[in-house]
PDB file of C-alpha atoms and ligand atoms in Angstrom:
ATOM      1  CA  MET A 919      -6.921 -20.319  20.583  1.00 89.00           C
ATOM      2  CA  ASN A 920      -9.275 -17.793  20.662  1.00 94.00           C
ATOM      3  CA  PRO A 921     -11.353 -16.556  17.549  1.00 95.00           C
ATOM      4  CA  LYS A 922      -8.886 -13.487  16.767  1.00 95.00           C
ATOM      5  CA  GLN A 923      -5.873 -15.796  17.502  1.00 96.00           C
ATOM      6  CA  ALA A 924      -7.170 -18.217  15.109  1.00 97.00           C
ATOM      7  CA  LEU A 925      -8.369 -15.234  12.432  1.00 98.00           C
ATOM      8  CA  ILE A 926      -4.284 -14.161  12.636  1.00 98.00           C
ATOM      9  CA  HIS A 927      -2.550 -17.279  12.330  1.00 98.00           C
ATOM     10  CA  GLY A 928      -5.200 -17.944   9.244  1.00 98.00           C
ATOM     11  CA  LEU A 929      -4.507 -14.442   7.787  1.00 98.00           C
ATOM     12  CA  ASN A 930      -0.899 -15.185   7.931  1.00 98.00           C
ATOM     13  CA  GLU A 931      -1.452 -18.409   6.264  1.00 98.00           C
ATOM     14  CA  ASP A 932      -3.136 -16.484   3.053  1.00 98.00           C
ATOM     15  CA  LEU A 933      -0.463 -14.224   3.169  1.00 98.00           C
ATOM     16  CA  LYS A 934       2.391 -16.500   2.367  1.00 98.00           C
ATOM     17  CA  ARG A 935      -0.015 -17.698  -0.272  1.00 98.00           C
ATOM     18  CA  GLU A 936      -0.335 -14.691  -1.990  1.00 98.00           C
ATOM     19  CA  LEU A 937       3.565 -13.864  -1.649  1.00 98.00           C
ATOM     20  CA  SER A 938       4.191 -17.689  -3.451  1.00 98.00           C
ATOM     21  CA  ALA A 939       1.637 -16.259  -6.130  1.00 98.00           C
ATOM     22  CA  VAL A 940       3.410 -12.694  -6.590  1.00 98.00           C
ATOM     23  CA  ILE A 941       6.532 -14.794  -7.161  1.00 98.00           C
ATOM     24  CA  ARG A 942       5.584 -17.608  -8.946  1.00 98.00           C
ATOM     25  CA  TYR A 943       3.205 -15.056 -11.599  1.00 98.00           C
ATOM     26  CA  LEU A 944       6.443 -12.507 -11.444  1.00 97.00           C
ATOM     27  CA  TYR A 945       8.420 -15.832 -12.542  1.00 97.00           C
ATOM     28  CA  GLN A 946       6.109 -17.257 -14.936  1.00 98.00           C
ATOM     29  CA  ALA A 947       5.189 -13.740 -16.925  1.00 96.00           C
ATOM     30  CA  SER A 948       8.663 -13.183 -17.945  1.00 96.00           C
ATOM     31  CA  VAL A 949       9.147 -17.485 -19.215  1.00 97.00           C
ATOM     32  CA  ALA A 950       6.355 -18.336 -20.109  1.00 96.00           C
ATOM     33  CA  THR A 951       6.459 -19.688 -23.922  1.00 96.00           C
ATOM     34  CA  GLY A 952       3.906 -20.256 -26.852  1.00 95.00           C
ATOM     35  CA  ILE A 953       0.387 -18.335 -27.525  1.00 94.00           C
ATOM     36  CA  ILE A 954      -0.441 -19.448 -24.499  1.00 95.00           C
ATOM     37  CA  GLY A 955       2.412 -18.455 -23.065  1.00 96.00           C
ATOM     38  CA  HIS A 956       1.605 -15.326 -24.132  1.00 97.00           C
ATOM     39  CA  GLU A 957      -2.063 -15.137 -23.016  1.00 96.00           C
ATOM     40  CA  LEU A 958      -0.316 -16.375 -19.480  1.00 97.00           C
ATOM     41  CA  ARG A 959       2.233 -13.598 -19.682  1.00 97.00           C
ATOM     42  CA  GLU A 960       0.203 -11.001 -20.198  1.00 96.00           C
ATOM     43  CA  MET A 961      -2.705 -11.795 -18.043  1.00 96.00           C
ATOM     44  CA  LEU A 962      -0.198 -12.914 -15.001  1.00 97.00           C
ATOM     45  CA  LYS A 963       1.579  -8.989 -15.608  1.00 95.00           C
ATOM     46  CA  GLN A 964      -2.013  -7.837 -14.540  1.00 93.00           C
ATOM     47  CA  GLU A 965      -2.469 -10.125 -11.643  1.00 96.00           C
ATOM     48  CA  VAL A 966       0.858 -10.120 -10.027  1.00 97.00           C
ATOM     49  CA  GLY A 967      -0.307  -6.326  -9.020  1.00 97.00           C
ATOM     50  CA  SER A 968      -3.264  -7.420  -7.297  1.00 97.00           C
ATOM     51  CA  GLU A 969      -1.706 -10.138  -5.855  1.00 98.00           C
ATOM     52  CA  LEU A 970       0.553  -7.937  -4.206  1.00 98.00           C
ATOM     53  CA  GLU A 971      -2.085  -5.667  -3.289  1.00 98.00           C
ATOM     54  CA  HIS A 972      -3.422  -8.576  -1.265  1.00 98.00           C
ATOM     55  CA  ALA A 973      -0.375  -9.526   0.621  1.00 98.00           C
ATOM     56  CA  ARG A 974       0.356  -5.799   1.192  1.00 98.00           C
ATOM     57  CA  PHE A 975      -3.500  -5.690   3.277  1.00 98.00           C
ATOM     58  CA  LEU A 976      -3.322  -8.888   5.164  1.00 98.00           C
ATOM     59  CA  ALA A 977       0.392  -8.091   6.294  1.00 98.00           C
ATOM     60  CA  ASP A 978      -0.658  -4.810   7.230  1.00 98.00           C
ATOM     61  CA  LYS A 979      -3.883  -5.819   8.851  1.00 98.00           C
ATOM     62  CA  VAL A 980      -2.038  -8.711  10.752  1.00 98.00           C
ATOM     63  CA  ALA A 981      -0.110  -6.152  12.269  1.00 98.00           C
ATOM     64  CA  ALA A 982      -2.892  -4.303  13.063  1.00 98.00           C
ATOM     65  CA  LEU A 983      -4.524  -7.037  14.761  1.00 97.00           C
ATOM     66  CA  GLY A 984      -1.693  -7.635  16.619  1.00 97.00           C
ATOM     67  CA  GLY A 985       0.064 -10.345  15.105  1.00 98.00           C
ATOM     68  CA  LYS A 986       3.647 -10.936  13.280  1.00 98.00           C
ATOM     69  CA  PRO A 987       3.117 -10.464   9.550  1.00 98.00           C
ATOM     70  CA  ASP A 988       4.837 -14.038   8.345  1.00 97.00           C
ATOM     71  CA  VAL A 989       6.720 -13.019   5.516  1.00 96.00           C
ATOM     72  CA  THR A 990       8.425 -16.293   4.185  1.00 93.00           C
ATOM     73  CA  VAL A 991       7.896 -17.548   1.053  1.00 93.00           C
ATOM     74  CA  PRO A 992       7.367 -21.127   0.188  1.00 91.00           C
ATOM     75  CA  PRO A 993       9.788 -22.359  -2.635  1.00 95.00           C
ATOM     76  CA  LEU A 994       9.109 -21.631  -5.959  1.00 97.00           C
ATOM     77  CA  VAL A 995       6.902 -24.638  -8.150  1.00 95.00           C
ATOM     78  CA  GLU A 996       8.063 -24.270 -11.439  1.00 95.00           C
ATOM     79  CA  HIS A 997       6.749 -26.424 -14.648  1.00 97.00           C
ATOM     80  CA  LYS A 998       8.023 -26.673 -18.351  1.00 95.00           C
ATOM     81  CA  THR A 999       5.043 -25.517 -20.202  1.00 97.00           C
ATOM     82  CA  ALA A1000       2.947 -22.549 -20.739  1.00 97.00           C
ATOM     83  CA  GLN A1001      -0.425 -25.040 -20.074  1.00 97.00           C
ATOM     84  CA  GLN A1002       1.216 -26.583 -17.010  1.00 98.00           C
ATOM     85  CA  MET A1003       1.665 -23.205 -15.457  1.00 98.00           C
ATOM     86  CA  ALA A1004      -1.425 -22.211 -15.954  1.00 98.00           C
ATOM     87  CA  LYS A1005      -2.901 -25.487 -14.708  1.00 98.00           C
ATOM     88  CA  TYR A1006      -1.065 -25.399 -11.739  1.00 98.00           C
ATOM     89  CA  ASP A1007      -2.046 -21.686 -11.069  1.00 98.00           C
ATOM     90  CA  LEU A1008      -5.333 -22.783 -11.280  1.00 98.00           C
ATOM     91  CA  THR A1009      -5.061 -26.005  -8.522  1.00 98.00           C
ATOM     92  CA  GLN A1010      -3.521 -22.863  -6.449  1.00 98.00           C
ATOM     93  CA  GLU A1011      -5.997 -19.955  -7.219  1.00 98.00           C
ATOM     94  CA  ARG A1012      -8.869 -22.758  -6.045  1.00 98.00           C
ATOM     95  CA  GLU A1013      -6.786 -22.957  -2.907  1.00 98.00           C
ATOM     96  CA  VAL A1014      -6.760 -19.230  -2.390  1.00 98.00           C
ATOM     97  CA  ILE A1015     -10.961 -19.259  -2.747  1.00 98.00           C
ATOM     98  CA  LYS A1016     -11.632 -22.405  -0.242  1.00 98.00           C
ATOM     99  CA  ALA A1017      -8.942 -20.310   2.254  1.00 98.00           C
ATOM    100  CA  TYR A1018     -10.923 -16.609   1.984  1.00 98.00           C
ATOM    101  CA  THR A1019     -14.234 -18.102   2.049  1.00 98.00           C
ATOM    102  CA  GLU A1020     -12.972 -20.203   4.842  1.00 98.00           C
ATOM    103  CA  ARG A1021     -11.478 -16.497   6.648  1.00 98.00           C
ATOM    104  CA  VAL A1022     -14.816 -14.022   5.858  1.00 98.00           C
ATOM    105  CA  LYS A1023     -16.596 -16.631   8.160  1.00 98.00           C
ATOM    106  CA  GLN A1024     -13.516 -16.234  10.734  1.00 97.00           C
ATOM    107  CA  ALA A1025     -13.542 -12.382  10.545  1.00 97.00           C
ATOM    108  CA  GLU A1026     -17.252 -12.824  11.025  1.00 97.00           C
ATOM    109  CA  THR A1027     -17.147 -14.344  14.501  1.00 96.00           C
ATOM    110  CA  ALA A1028     -14.242 -12.317  15.605  1.00 95.00           C
ATOM    111  CA  GLY A1029     -16.353  -9.297  15.106  1.00 96.00           C
ATOM    112  CA  GLU A1030     -13.953  -8.175  12.796  1.00 97.00           C
ATOM    113  CA  LEU A1031     -16.934  -7.048  10.104  1.00 98.00           C
ATOM    114  CA  GLY A1032     -14.943  -4.191   8.039  1.00 98.00           C
ATOM    115  CA  LEU A1033     -12.318  -7.169   7.429  1.00 98.00           C
ATOM    116  CA  LYS A1034     -15.217  -9.654   6.532  1.00 98.00           C
ATOM    117  CA  VAL A1035     -16.008  -7.008   3.530  1.00 98.00           C
ATOM    118  CA  HIS A1036     -12.451  -6.821   2.524  1.00 98.00           C
ATOM    119  CA  LEU A1037     -12.061 -10.795   2.868  1.00 98.00           C
ATOM    120  CA  GLU A1038     -14.789 -10.865  -0.051  1.00 98.00           C
ATOM    121  CA  ASN A1039     -13.924  -7.699  -2.465  1.00 98.00           C
ATOM    122  CA  MET A1040     -10.577 -10.283  -2.751  1.00 98.00           C
ATOM    123  CA  LEU A1041     -12.576 -13.506  -2.641  1.00 98.00           C
ATOM    124  CA  SER A1042     -13.973 -12.123  -5.653  1.00 98.00           C
ATOM    125  CA  GLU A1043     -11.031 -10.986  -7.443  1.00 98.00           C
ATOM    126  CA  GLU A1044      -9.777 -14.715  -6.699  1.00 98.00           C
ATOM    127  CA  THR A1045     -12.767 -15.659  -8.512  1.00 98.00           C
ATOM    128  CA  ASP A1046     -11.902 -13.946 -11.495  1.00 97.00           C
ATOM    129  CA  HIS A1047      -8.429 -14.949 -11.076  1.00 97.00           C
ATOM    130  CA  ALA A1048      -9.773 -18.916 -11.398  1.00 98.00           C
ATOM    131  CA  GLU A1049     -12.341 -18.070 -14.046  1.00 98.00           C
ATOM    132  CA  GLU A1050      -9.483 -16.325 -16.669  1.00 97.00           C
ATOM    133  CA  LEU A1051      -7.097 -19.687 -16.056  1.00 97.00           C
ATOM    134  CA  GLU A1052     -10.100 -21.848 -16.504  1.00 97.00           C
ATOM    135  CA  ARG A1053     -10.350 -20.418 -20.142  1.00 96.00           C
ATOM    136  CA  LEU A1054      -7.152 -20.436 -21.045  1.00 95.00           C
ATOM    137  CA  ILE A1055      -6.331 -23.738 -20.071  1.00 94.00           C
ATOM    138  CA  ARG A1056     -10.007 -24.974 -21.646  1.00 91.00           C
TER     139      ARG A1056
HETATM  140 FE1  FE2 B 958      -4.860 -12.327  -4.335  1.00 64.34          FE
HETATM  141 FE1  FE2 B 959      -5.621 -14.797  -7.637  1.00 64.34          FE
END
């Protein structure tokens, strides 16, 4: 794979993660219960829009780079309690942060500097998401 192909492949992996977050947050924002559940619902109602915007950007970018956006959504991972949901969400946000850190480097290698800046902004938003979840389950 040349740098551009590797970048497209990585962006498609990111797209799948974002779509899976959209579906999971939409679901959890409707079913979470208890006091933590209340907090989680309020948080996720906000974040679902941010994850959808990330997915929209990534699909657009994959197409612009000459690739085919992969909109396959992995199966929903369910949890019973709001605490378990938040813990799982935190592991996923950390995965996303790791992935965007890698993608920023790939974008730079491929000479896609505008994309690199955009990915850095997304990385910053995901860091906020992770911090909010950390506070919730502390
Ligand atoms: Fe996201
Ligand atoms: Fe996020």
